[in-house]
């Protein structure tokens, strides 16, 4: 019987001991007419997994499986899913969103990512059925077919997985900002999303400046293709790159200890800074209004991307062979715990991807 079906997962059972990842089972929601079920084969470890698992975004429920950079094979199709587009066994991806209302102004304008009734892949409640969502550190997942994407053949599952959230999140501000040949783009935070943003900005022909807290990642940034490097701890380096950037994508996981005015000094007058960070829910940004008005900076935010953006990104990634730097790790309790601890310490170059699902989830 469908209702007795269980999916296996690894996640947080107790927020006070969140780094002790544990196996559990849960009953999935019924497969809706528009839904697709997939058997997971790879899942990236996004910075958001850490925020969600450690309680930065509240402690809504346990057990909680995170993971929203998911690649897998289609194992079931709802009655109304377009069977010319999706077939059993297809390789598909799911990102940070698994549904939206489909009716509101935002959805109808292709801004499903901003829908107020959006369903997040994890730590979210599906308003349709009350299901508390569980992510991709699991044997299977069900998602609305509008948020499931065919993966181009030329992209390896372990390498494409991080694009499903981190990749689109870094790419979207470049798209919105009209980045093209010769644009001057800065990327703050050389982490999972930051390194993918550098790769995409280079693929679009931009001149890229990587901006990190220290010069520890300078060599990697150069290997990723960055043309310039600024360590924010080094005031001289900041000064020598003043007013050189049209757009800065702010990808660091926190700005509570950053001097944002100082980072903005890298922008030309009229330049844009887009924050994609999703820090602890109580974190505030500190900005000096005078600094913004005198320089006419535009400050904004950006959330993942719409389904159309994700499709476009995947096509571009295949064409340009965008390859995030991944460290693959077999999924099991010990490895998930270890990877989370390493993420907290910043010990990642630059995205962990969980693999070996077949071995662990029988
Ligand atoms: N907008 C969206 O839709 C969306 C989607 C996914 C994720 N996110 C958010 O984006 C952020 C980055 O995610 P990620 O996967 O790239 O994480 P990540 O791999 O952990 O990288 C974050 C980077 O931020 C910098 N950093 C770390 N701790 C910091 C601190 N205390 N203060 C200042 N900088 C710090 C580090 O860069 P340096 O060492 O170079 O300084 C680090 O590499 C997270 O907040 C995540 O939740 C947003
Ligand atoms: Zn909507
Ligand atoms: Zn993410």
CSV table of C-alpha atoms and ligand atoms in Angstrom, one decimal:
chain,number,residue,atom,x,y,z
A,1,UNK,CA,0.0,0.0,0.0
A,2,UNK,CA,1.2,3.5,-1.0
A,3,UNK,CA,0.5,4.9,2.5
A,4,UNK,CA,2.8,2.3,4.2
A,5,UNK,CA,5.7,3.2,2.0
A,6,UNK,CA,8.8,4.4,3.8
A,7,UNK,CA,11.8,6.2,2.5
A,8,UNK,CA,15.2,6.0,4.3
A,9,UNK,CA,17.2,9.1,5.1
A,10,UNK,CA,20.0,10.5,7.2
A,11,UNK,CA,19.6,13.7,9.1
A,12,UNK,CA,19.1,15.6,12.4
A,13,UNK,CA,17.2,13.8,15.1
A,14,UNK,CA,18.1,16.4,17.8
A,15,UNK,CA,19.2,20.0,17.1
A,16,UNK,CA,21.3,20.0,20.3
A,17,UNK,CA,23.4,17.3,18.8
A,18,UNK,CA,23.0,18.2,15.1
A,19,UNK,CA,26.4,17.0,13.9
A,20,UNK,CA,25.5,13.5,15.0
A,21,UNK,CA,23.7,12.6,11.8
A,22,UNK,CA,21.5,9.6,12.2
A,23,UNK,CA,19.5,7.2,9.9
A,24,UNK,CA,15.7,7.3,10.0
A,25,UNK,CA,12.7,6.4,7.9
A,26,UNK,CA,9.7,8.5,7.0
A,27,UNK,CA,6.4,8.1,5.2
A,28,UNK,CA,6.5,10.1,2.0
A,29,UNK,CA,3.6,12.2,0.8
A,30,UNK,CA,1.2,10.5,-1.7
A,31,UNK,CA,2.5,10.8,-5.2
A,32,UNK,CA,0.4,13.6,-6.6
A,33,UNK,CA,-0.8,13.7,-10.2
A,34,UNK,CA,1.8,16.3,-11.1
A,35,UNK,CA,4.6,14.7,-9.1
A,36,UNK,CA,7.7,12.7,-10.0
A,37,UNK,CA,9.6,10.3,-7.7
A,38,UNK,CA,13.2,9.8,-8.0
A,39,UNK,CA,15.8,7.5,-6.6
A,40,UNK,CA,18.7,9.6,-5.4
A,41,UNK,CA,22.2,8.9,-6.7
A,42,UNK,CA,24.1,12.1,-5.7
A,43,UNK,CA,23.5,15.1,-3.5
A,44,UNK,CA,25.7,18.1,-2.9
A,45,UNK,CA,26.2,19.5,0.6
A,46,UNK,CA,25.1,23.2,0.4
A,47,UNK,CA,25.9,25.8,3.0
A,48,UNK,CA,22.1,26.0,3.5
A,49,UNK,CA,22.2,22.3,4.7
A,50,UNK,CA,24.3,23.5,7.6
A,51,UNK,CA,22.1,26.5,8.4
A,52,UNK,CA,19.0,24.3,8.4
A,53,UNK,CA,20.7,21.4,10.4
A,54,UNK,CA,22.2,23.6,13.1
A,55,UNK,CA,19.0,25.5,13.7
A,56,UNK,CA,20.1,28.9,12.2
A,57,UNK,CA,16.7,29.0,10.5
A,58,UNK,CA,14.7,27.7,13.5
A,59,UNK,CA,14.0,24.3,14.8
A,60,UNK,CA,10.8,23.5,13.0
A,61,UNK,CA,10.8,19.7,13.2
A,62,UNK,CA,12.9,16.6,13.6
A,63,UNK,CA,13.8,14.2,12.1
A,64,UNK,CA,15.1,16.4,9.4
A,65,UNK,CA,16.9,15.3,6.2
A,66,UNK,CA,18.5,18.2,4.4
A,67,UNK,CA,20.0,18.2,0.9
A,68,UNK,CA,18.8,20.0,-2.1
A,69,UNK,CA,21.4,19.5,-4.8
A,70,UNK,CA,19.9,16.2,-5.9
A,71,UNK,CA,20.5,14.0,-9.0
A,72,UNK,CA,18.7,10.7,-9.4
A,73,UNK,CA,16.7,8.5,-11.7
A,74,UNK,CA,12.9,8.7,-12.2
A,75,UNK,CA,11.1,5.8,-10.5
A,76,UNK,CA,7.5,7.0,-10.6
A,77,UNK,CA,5.4,9.5,-12.6
A,78,UNK,CA,2.1,11.0,-11.5
A,79,UNK,CA,-0.9,10.6,-13.8
A,80,UNK,CA,-0.7,14.2,-15.2
A,81,UNK,CA,3.1,14.4,-15.7
A,82,UNK,CA,4.0,15.1,-19.3
A,83,UNK,CA,5.1,11.6,-20.5
A,84,UNK,CA,6.7,13.1,-23.6
A,85,UNK,CA,9.1,15.0,-21.4
A,86,UNK,CA,9.8,12.5,-18.5
A,87,UNK,CA,10.2,8.8,-18.6
A,88,UNK,CA,11.0,6.1,-16.0
A,89,UNK,CA,14.7,5.9,-15.6
A,90,UNK,CA,15.5,9.4,-16.9
A,91,UNK,CA,18.3,11.2,-15.1
A,92,UNK,CA,16.9,14.2,-13.4
A,93,UNK,CA,17.8,16.9,-10.9
A,94,UNK,CA,15.9,18.7,-8.1
A,95,UNK,CA,17.1,21.9,-6.4
A,96,UNK,CA,16.0,23.9,-3.4
A,97,UNK,CA,12.3,24.1,-4.4
A,98,UNK,CA,9.9,21.3,-5.0
A,99,UNK,CA,6.7,23.2,-5.6
A,100,UNK,CA,5.0,26.6,-5.8
A,101,UNK,CA,1.3,27.6,-5.9
A,102,UNK,CA,1.3,28.1,-9.6
A,103,UNK,CA,-1.5,30.7,-9.4
A,104,UNK,CA,-0.2,33.9,-7.8
A,105,UNK,CA,1.2,36.9,-9.7
A,106,UNK,CA,4.7,35.9,-8.9
A,107,UNK,CA,4.3,32.4,-10.3
A,108,UNK,CA,2.5,33.7,-13.4
A,109,UNK,CA,5.4,36.1,-14.0
A,110,UNK,CA,8.0,33.3,-13.9
A,111,UNK,CA,9.1,34.1,-10.3
A,112,UNK,CA,8.2,30.8,-8.8
A,113,UNK,CA,11.2,31.1,-6.5
A,114,UNK,CA,9.5,34.1,-4.8
A,115,UNK,CA,6.1,32.4,-4.5
A,116,UNK,CA,4.8,33.0,-0.9
A,117,UNK,CA,3.3,29.4,-1.0
A,118,UNK,CA,6.5,27.9,-2.2
A,119,UNK,CA,7.5,24.4,-0.9
A,120,UNK,CA,11.2,24.1,-0.1
A,121,UNK,CA,12.9,20.8,-0.6
A,122,UNK,CA,13.4,20.5,3.1
A,123,UNK,CA,12.5,22.4,6.3
A,124,UNK,CA,9.2,23.4,4.7
A,125,UNK,CA,5.6,22.4,5.0
A,126,UNK,CA,3.8,21.5,1.8
A,127,UNK,CA,0.5,23.5,2.2
A,128,UNK,CA,-1.4,21.0,0.0
A,129,UNK,CA,-0.9,18.0,2.3
A,130,UNK,CA,0.8,19.3,5.5
A,131,UNK,CA,3.9,17.2,4.7
A,132,UNK,CA,7.1,18.4,6.5
A,133,UNK,CA,9.5,18.1,3.6
A,134,UNK,CA,12.6,15.9,3.7
A,135,UNK,CA,15.6,16.5,1.4
A,136,UNK,CA,18.0,14.5,-0.7
A,137,UNK,CA,20.1,12.8,2.0
A,138,UNK,CA,17.5,10.1,1.4
A,139,UNK,CA,16.8,7.0,-0.7
A,140,UNK,CA,14.1,8.8,-2.7
A,141,UNK,CA,12.3,12.1,-3.1
A,142,UNK,CA,9.0,13.3,-4.6
A,143,UNK,CA,8.7,16.7,-6.2
A,144,UNK,CA,6.3,18.5,-8.5
A,145,UNK,CA,7.4,17.9,-12.1
A,146,UNK,CA,7.7,21.6,-12.7
A,147,UNK,CA,10.7,21.6,-10.4
A,148,UNK,CA,12.3,18.5,-11.8
A,149,UNK,CA,14.9,18.9,-14.5
A,150,UNK,CA,16.3,16.6,-17.2
A,151,UNK,CA,20.1,16.5,-16.9
A,152,UNK,CA,22.0,17.0,-20.1
A,153,UNK,CA,24.1,13.9,-21.0
A,154,UNK,CA,27.5,15.6,-21.0
A,155,UNK,CA,27.4,16.3,-17.3
A,156,UNK,CA,28.6,13.8,-14.7
A,157,UNK,CA,26.0,13.3,-11.8
A,158,UNK,CA,28.5,14.1,-9.1
A,159,UNK,CA,29.6,17.3,-10.8
A,160,UNK,CA,26.2,18.6,-11.9
A,161,UNK,CA,24.6,18.0,-8.4
A,162,UNK,CA,26.0,21.2,-6.9
A,163,UNK,CA,24.6,23.2,-9.8
A,164,UNK,CA,21.0,22.4,-8.7
A,165,UNK,CA,21.1,24.9,-5.8
A,166,UNK,CA,24.6,26.5,-5.5
A,167,UNK,CA,25.1,26.8,-9.2
A,168,UNK,CA,21.8,28.5,-10.0
A,169,UNK,CA,22.1,30.7,-7.0
A,170,UNK,CA,25.4,32.1,-8.2
A,171,UNK,CA,24.4,32.2,-11.8
A,172,UNK,CA,21.1,34.0,-11.3
A,173,UNK,CA,22.5,37.4,-10.3
A,174,UNK,CA,24.8,37.3,-13.3
A,175,UNK,CA,21.8,36.7,-15.5
A,176,UNK,CA,19.7,39.4,-13.8
A,177,UNK,CA,22.8,41.8,-14.0
A,178,UNK,CA,23.2,41.2,-17.8
A,179,UNK,CA,26.8,40.0,-17.3
A,180,UNK,CA,28.5,39.6,-20.7
A,181,UNK,CA,31.9,39.8,-22.3
A,182,UNK,CA,33.9,42.4,-20.5
A,183,UNK,CA,31.6,42.9,-17.5
A,184,UNK,CA,33.6,43.3,-14.3
A,185,UNK,CA,32.2,41.0,-11.6
A,186,UNK,CA,33.3,40.5,-8.0
A,187,UNK,CA,32.5,37.4,-6.0
A,188,UNK,CA,32.6,37.7,-2.2
A,189,UNK,CA,33.2,34.4,-0.5
A,190,UNK,CA,35.2,31.7,-2.3
A,191,UNK,CA,33.1,28.8,-1.0
A,192,UNK,CA,30.7,26.4,-2.7
A,193,UNK,CA,28.5,29.0,-4.3
A,194,UNK,CA,31.3,31.5,-4.7
A,195,UNK,CA,33.5,29.2,-6.7
A,196,UNK,CA,30.6,28.2,-9.0
A,197,UNK,CA,29.8,32.0,-9.5
A,198,UNK,CA,33.4,32.5,-10.6
A,199,UNK,CA,33.1,29.6,-13.1
A,200,UNK,CA,29.8,31.0,-14.6
A,201,UNK,CA,31.0,34.6,-14.7
A,202,UNK,CA,34.2,33.5,-16.6
A,203,UNK,CA,32.0,31.4,-18.9
A,204,UNK,CA,30.0,34.5,-19.7
A,205,UNK,CA,33.2,36.4,-20.6
A,206,UNK,CA,33.4,38.6,-17.5
A,207,UNK,CA,36.6,39.8,-15.9
A,208,UNK,CA,36.3,38.4,-12.4
A,209,UNK,CA,37.7,39.5,-9.0
A,210,UNK,CA,37.5,36.9,-6.2
A,211,UNK,CA,37.1,38.5,-2.8
A,212,UNK,CA,37.9,36.4,0.3
A,213,UNK,CA,38.7,37.1,3.9
A,214,UNK,CA,42.3,36.1,3.7
A,215,UNK,CA,44.7,35.1,0.9
A,216,UNK,CA,44.5,31.4,1.7
A,217,UNK,CA,42.3,30.7,-1.4
A,218,UNK,CA,44.2,32.9,-3.8
A,219,UNK,CA,45.8,30.1,-5.8
A,220,UNK,CA,42.5,28.2,-6.1
A,221,UNK,CA,40.7,31.4,-7.2
A,222,UNK,CA,43.3,31.8,-10.0
A,223,UNK,CA,42.9,28.1,-11.0
A,224,UNK,CA,39.1,28.7,-11.1
A,225,UNK,CA,39.8,31.5,-13.6
A,226,UNK,CA,39.6,34.6,-11.4
A,227,UNK,CA,41.6,37.5,-13.0
A,228,UNK,CA,42.1,39.4,-9.7
A,229,UNK,CA,42.0,38.5,-6.0
A,230,UNK,CA,41.2,40.7,-3.0
A,231,UNK,CA,41.8,39.6,0.6
A,232,UNK,CA,39.5,41.9,2.7
A,233,UNK,CA,41.9,41.6,5.7
A,234,UNK,CA,44.4,43.4,3.5
A,235,UNK,CA,43.5,47.1,3.3
A,236,UNK,CA,46.1,47.8,0.6
A,237,UNK,CA,44.6,45.1,-1.7
A,238,UNK,CA,41.1,46.6,-1.2
A,239,UNK,CA,42.4,50.1,-2.0
A,240,UNK,CA,44.2,49.0,-5.1
A,241,UNK,CA,41.0,47.5,-6.5
A,242,UNK,CA,38.7,50.4,-5.5
A,243,UNK,CA,36.0,51.2,-8.1
A,244,UNK,CA,36.8,48.4,-10.4
A,245,UNK,CA,33.6,46.3,-10.4
A,246,UNK,CA,30.1,46.7,-12.0
A,247,UNK,CA,28.6,43.9,-9.9
A,248,UNK,CA,29.4,42.1,-6.7
A,249,UNK,CA,27.7,38.8,-5.9
A,250,UNK,CA,27.8,38.4,-2.1
A,251,UNK,CA,28.0,34.7,-1.4
A,252,UNK,CA,29.6,34.5,2.1
A,253,UNK,CA,27.5,32.6,4.6
A,254,UNK,CA,27.6,35.5,7.1
A,255,UNK,CA,28.2,39.3,7.0
A,256,UNK,CA,28.0,39.9,10.8
A,257,UNK,CA,31.7,40.5,11.0
A,258,UNK,CA,32.2,42.0,7.5
A,259,UNK,CA,32.7,45.7,6.8
A,260,UNK,CA,30.2,45.9,3.9
A,261,UNK,CA,30.8,49.6,3.2
A,262,UNK,CA,34.4,48.7,2.7
A,263,UNK,CA,33.5,45.9,0.2
A,264,UNK,CA,31.2,48.2,-1.7
A,265,UNK,CA,34.2,50.6,-2.3
A,266,UNK,CA,35.2,48.0,-4.9
A,267,UNK,CA,32.1,49.0,-7.0
A,268,UNK,CA,32.0,51.7,-9.6
A,269,UNK,CA,29.5,54.5,-8.9
A,270,UNK,CA,26.1,53.1,-9.8
A,271,UNK,CA,27.3,49.5,-9.3
A,272,UNK,CA,25.2,46.7,-7.9
A,273,UNK,CA,25.8,44.4,-5.0
A,274,UNK,CA,23.5,41.3,-4.8
A,275,UNK,CA,23.3,39.3,-1.6
A,276,UNK,CA,22.5,35.6,-2.0
A,277,UNK,CA,23.5,34.8,1.6
A,278,UNK,CA,21.0,33.1,3.8
A,279,UNK,CA,22.5,33.6,7.3
A,280,UNK,CA,21.0,32.9,10.7
A,281,UNK,CA,17.4,34.4,10.6
A,282,UNK,CA,18.2,37.2,13.1
A,283,UNK,CA,21.3,38.5,11.2
A,284,UNK,CA,21.1,42.1,10.0
A,285,UNK,CA,23.2,43.9,7.4
A,286,UNK,CA,25.0,47.1,8.5
A,287,UNK,CA,25.2,49.7,5.7
A,288,UNK,CA,25.8,53.4,5.7
A,289,UNK,CA,23.0,55.1,3.7
A,290,UNK,CA,25.3,58.1,2.9
A,291,UNK,CA,27.8,55.7,1.3
A,292,UNK,CA,25.0,54.3,-0.9
A,293,UNK,CA,23.6,57.7,-1.9
A,294,UNK,CA,26.8,59.4,-2.7
A,295,UNK,CA,27.9,56.4,-4.9
A,296,UNK,CA,24.4,55.4,-6.1
A,297,UNK,CA,25.0,51.8,-5.2
A,298,UNK,CA,22.1,49.4,-5.9
A,299,UNK,CA,21.8,46.7,-3.2
A,300,UNK,CA,19.6,43.7,-3.7
A,301,UNK,CA,19.0,40.1,-3.0
A,302,UNK,CA,18.5,37.0,-5.1
A,303,UNK,CA,17.0,33.6,-4.4
A,304,UNK,CA,17.9,30.4,-6.3
A,305,UNK,CA,16.3,30.9,-9.8
A,306,UNK,CA,13.1,30.0,-11.6
A,307,UNK,CA,12.6,26.7,-13.3
A,308,UNK,CA,13.2,28.5,-16.6
A,309,UNK,CA,16.5,29.9,-15.2
A,310,UNK,CA,17.6,26.4,-14.0
A,311,UNK,CA,16.9,24.9,-17.5
A,312,UNK,CA,18.9,27.6,-19.1
A,313,UNK,CA,21.7,27.2,-16.6
A,314,UNK,CA,21.9,23.5,-17.2
A,315,UNK,CA,22.1,24.0,-21.0
A,316,UNK,CA,24.9,26.6,-20.6
A,317,UNK,CA,26.7,24.4,-18.1
A,318,UNK,CA,26.7,21.5,-20.6
A,319,UNK,CA,27.8,23.8,-23.5
A,320,UNK,CA,30.6,25.5,-21.5
A,321,UNK,CA,31.5,22.4,-19.5
A,322,UNK,CA,31.1,24.2,-16.1
A,323,UNK,CA,32.6,21.8,-13.6
A,324,UNK,CA,32.4,22.6,-9.9
A,325,UNK,CA,35.2,21.3,-7.8
A,326,UNK,CA,33.7,18.4,-5.9
A,327,UNK,CA,34.9,16.1,-3.1
A,328,UNK,CA,32.8,12.9,-3.2
A,329,UNK,CA,31.9,11.1,0.0
A,330,UNK,CA,29.9,7.9,0.4
A,331,UNK,CA,26.7,8.6,2.2
A,332,UNK,CA,26.5,7.1,5.7
A,333,UNK,CA,26.0,8.5,9.3
A,334,UNK,CA,29.7,8.9,10.0
A,335,UNK,CA,30.5,10.6,6.7
A,336,UNK,CA,27.6,13.0,6.9
A,337,UNK,CA,28.6,14.0,10.4
A,338,UNK,CA,32.2,14.4,9.4
A,339,UNK,CA,31.4,16.5,6.3
A,340,UNK,CA,29.1,18.8,8.3
A,341,UNK,CA,31.9,19.3,10.9
A,342,UNK,CA,34.3,20.1,8.1
A,343,UNK,CA,31.9,22.6,6.5
A,344,UNK,CA,31.6,24.4,9.8
A,345,UNK,CA,35.4,24.7,9.9
A,346,UNK,CA,35.5,25.8,6.2
A,347,UNK,CA,37.4,22.7,5.4
A,348,UNK,CA,36.0,22.1,1.9
A,349,UNK,CA,37.4,22.6,-1.6
A,350,UNK,CA,34.7,23.5,-2.7
A,351,UNK,CA,31.6,21.2,-2.6
A,352,UNK,CA,31.1,17.9,-0.9
A,353,UNK,CA,28.9,15.6,-2.9
A,354,UNK,CA,27.3,12.5,-1.2
A,355,UNK,CA,27.4,9.4,-3.4
A,356,UNK,CA,27.2,5.6,-2.9
A,357,UNK,CA,23.4,5.8,-2.3
A,358,UNK,CA,22.9,2.3,-3.7
A,359,UNK,CA,25.4,0.8,-1.2
A,360,UNK,CA,23.8,2.5,1.8
A,361,UNK,CA,20.0,2.5,1.0
A,362,UNK,CA,19.2,-1.1,0.0
B,1,LIG,N1,19.9,32.9,-2.1
B,1,LIG,C1,19.7,31.6,-2.2
B,1,LIG,O1,18.8,31.1,-2.8
B,1,LIG,C2,20.7,30.6,-1.6
B,1,LIG,C3,20.8,29.3,-2.0
B,1,LIG,C4,21.7,28.5,-1.5
B,1,LIG,C5,22.5,28.9,-0.5
B,1,LIG,N2,22.4,30.2,0.0
B,1,LIG,C6,23.3,30.7,1.1
B,1,LIG,O2,24.5,31.1,0.5
B,1,LIG,C7,25.5,31.1,1.5
B,1,LIG,C8,26.8,30.4,1.0
B,1,LIG,O3,26.5,29.1,0.8
B,1,LIG,P1,27.7,28.1,0.3
B,1,LIG,O4,27.1,26.8,0.0
B,1,LIG,O5,28.5,28.8,-0.7
B,1,LIG,O6,28.5,28.0,1.7
B,1,LIG,P2,30.0,27.6,1.9
B,1,LIG,O7,30.5,26.6,0.9
B,1,LIG,O8,30.1,27.3,3.4
B,1,LIG,O9,30.8,29.0,1.6
B,1,LIG,C9,30.6,30.1,2.3
B,1,LIG,C10,31.8,31.0,2.2
B,1,LIG,O10,31.5,32.2,3.1
B,1,LIG,C11,32.7,32.6,3.7
B,1,LIG,N3,32.5,32.6,5.1
B,1,LIG,C12,32.3,31.5,5.9
B,1,LIG,N4,32.1,31.9,7.2
B,1,LIG,C13,32.1,33.2,7.2
B,1,LIG,C14,31.9,34.2,8.2
B,1,LIG,N5,31.6,33.8,9.5
B,1,LIG,N6,31.9,35.5,7.9
B,1,LIG,C15,32.2,35.9,6.6
B,1,LIG,N7,32.4,35.0,5.6
B,1,LIG,C16,32.3,33.7,5.9
B,1,LIG,C17,33.8,31.7,3.3
B,1,LIG,O11,34.5,32.3,2.2
B,1,LIG,P3,36.0,33.0,2.3
B,1,LIG,O12,36.8,31.9,3.0
B,1,LIG,O13,36.4,33.1,0.9
B,1,LIG,O14,35.9,34.3,3.0
B,1,LIG,C18,33.1,30.5,2.8
B,1,LIG,O15,33.8,29.7,1.9
B,1,LIG,C19,24.9,30.4,2.7
B,1,LIG,O16,24.4,31.4,3.7
B,1,LIG,C20,23.7,29.7,2.1
B,1,LIG,O17,22.7,29.4,3.0
B,1,LIG,C21,21.5,31.0,-0.5
B,2,LIG,ZN1,2.7,31.3,-6.4
B,3,LIG,ZN1,21.4,25.3,-1.3
